[in-house]
PDB file of C-alpha atoms in Angstrom:
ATOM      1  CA  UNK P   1       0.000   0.000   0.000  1.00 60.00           C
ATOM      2  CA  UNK P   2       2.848   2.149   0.921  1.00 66.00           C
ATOM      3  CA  UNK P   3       4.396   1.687  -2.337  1.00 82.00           C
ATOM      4  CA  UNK P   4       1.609   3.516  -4.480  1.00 94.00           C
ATOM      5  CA  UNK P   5       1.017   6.461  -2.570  1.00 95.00           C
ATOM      6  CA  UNK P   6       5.074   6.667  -2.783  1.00 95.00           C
ATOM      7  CA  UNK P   7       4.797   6.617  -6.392  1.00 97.00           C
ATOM      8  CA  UNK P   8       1.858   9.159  -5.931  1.00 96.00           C
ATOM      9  CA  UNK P   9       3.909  11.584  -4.076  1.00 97.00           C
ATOM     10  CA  UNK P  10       6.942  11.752  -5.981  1.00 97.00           C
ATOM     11  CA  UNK P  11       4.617  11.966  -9.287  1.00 97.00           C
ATOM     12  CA  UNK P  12       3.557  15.228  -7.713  1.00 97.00           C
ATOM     13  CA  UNK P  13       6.529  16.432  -6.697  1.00 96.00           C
ATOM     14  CA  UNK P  14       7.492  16.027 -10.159  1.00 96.00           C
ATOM     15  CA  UNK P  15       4.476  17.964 -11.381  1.00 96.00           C
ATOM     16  CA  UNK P  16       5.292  20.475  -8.171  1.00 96.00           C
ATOM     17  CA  UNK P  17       8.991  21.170  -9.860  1.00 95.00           C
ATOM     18  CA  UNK P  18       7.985  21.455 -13.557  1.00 93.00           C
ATOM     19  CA  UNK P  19       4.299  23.736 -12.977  1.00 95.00           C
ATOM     20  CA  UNK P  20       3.421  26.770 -14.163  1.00 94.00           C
ATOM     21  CA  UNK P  21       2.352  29.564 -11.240  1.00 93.00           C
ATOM     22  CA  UNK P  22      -1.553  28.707 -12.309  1.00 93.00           C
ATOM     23  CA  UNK P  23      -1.241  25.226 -11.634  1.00 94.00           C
ATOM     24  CA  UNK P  24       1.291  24.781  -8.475  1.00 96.00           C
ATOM     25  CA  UNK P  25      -1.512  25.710  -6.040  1.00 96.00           C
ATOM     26  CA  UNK P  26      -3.609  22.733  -6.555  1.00 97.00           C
ATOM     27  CA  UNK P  27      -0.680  20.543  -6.880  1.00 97.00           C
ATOM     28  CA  UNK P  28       0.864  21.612  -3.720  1.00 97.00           C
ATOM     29  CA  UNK P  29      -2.421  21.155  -1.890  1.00 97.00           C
ATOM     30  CA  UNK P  30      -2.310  17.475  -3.718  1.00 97.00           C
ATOM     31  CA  UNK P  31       1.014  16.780  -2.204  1.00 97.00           C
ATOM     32  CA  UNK P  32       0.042  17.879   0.957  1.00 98.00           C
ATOM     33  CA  UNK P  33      -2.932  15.472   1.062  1.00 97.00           C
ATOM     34  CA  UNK P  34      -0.911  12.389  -0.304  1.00 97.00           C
ATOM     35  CA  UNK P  35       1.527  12.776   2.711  1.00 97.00           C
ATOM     36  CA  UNK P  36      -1.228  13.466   5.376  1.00 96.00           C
ATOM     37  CA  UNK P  37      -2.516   9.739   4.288  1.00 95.00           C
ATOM     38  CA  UNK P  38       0.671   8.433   3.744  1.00 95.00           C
ATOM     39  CA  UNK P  39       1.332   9.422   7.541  1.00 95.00           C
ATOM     40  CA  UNK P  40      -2.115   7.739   8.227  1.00 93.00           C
ATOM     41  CA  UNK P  41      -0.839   4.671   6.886  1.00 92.00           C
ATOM     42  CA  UNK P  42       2.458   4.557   8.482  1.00 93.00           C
ATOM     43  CA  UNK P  43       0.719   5.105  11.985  1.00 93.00           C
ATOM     44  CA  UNK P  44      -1.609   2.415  11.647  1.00 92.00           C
ATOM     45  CA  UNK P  45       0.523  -0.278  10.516  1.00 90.00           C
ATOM     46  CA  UNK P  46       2.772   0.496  13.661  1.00 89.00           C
ATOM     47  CA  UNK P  47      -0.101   0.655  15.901  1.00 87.00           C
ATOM     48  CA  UNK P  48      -0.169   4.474  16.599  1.00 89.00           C
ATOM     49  CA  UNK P  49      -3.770   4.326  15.535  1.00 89.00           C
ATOM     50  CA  UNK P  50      -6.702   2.115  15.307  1.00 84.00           C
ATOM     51  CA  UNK P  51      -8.165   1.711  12.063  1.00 76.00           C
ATOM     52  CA  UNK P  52     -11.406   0.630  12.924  1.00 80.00           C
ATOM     53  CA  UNK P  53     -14.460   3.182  13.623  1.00 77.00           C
ATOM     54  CA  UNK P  54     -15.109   3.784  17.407  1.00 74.00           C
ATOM     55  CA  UNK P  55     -18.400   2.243  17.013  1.00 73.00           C
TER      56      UNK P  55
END
């Protein structure tokens, strides 16, 4: 799982280097949102968090 949103993020950093002003915005705010789940992911598969819904 880890792999692909690697791949994800460094596809957008790519974009990030190689955008225009008009588009770097929405790519930043992308990247931003592929490392706040890749974080996710990383906690719960060393316990920091419980992936199952409270109820």
């Amino acid at each position: 799982m880890t792999t692909c949103i690697d791949e994800i993020i460094e596809l957008l950093g790519a974009e990030l280097r190689n955008a225009d002003p008009a588009e770097r915005g929405q790519i930043e705010s992308e990247l931003e949102l592929a490392l706040a789940e890749r974080e996710v992911i990383w906690a719960e598969q060393d316990g920091r968090i419980d992936a199952e819904p409270p109820f």
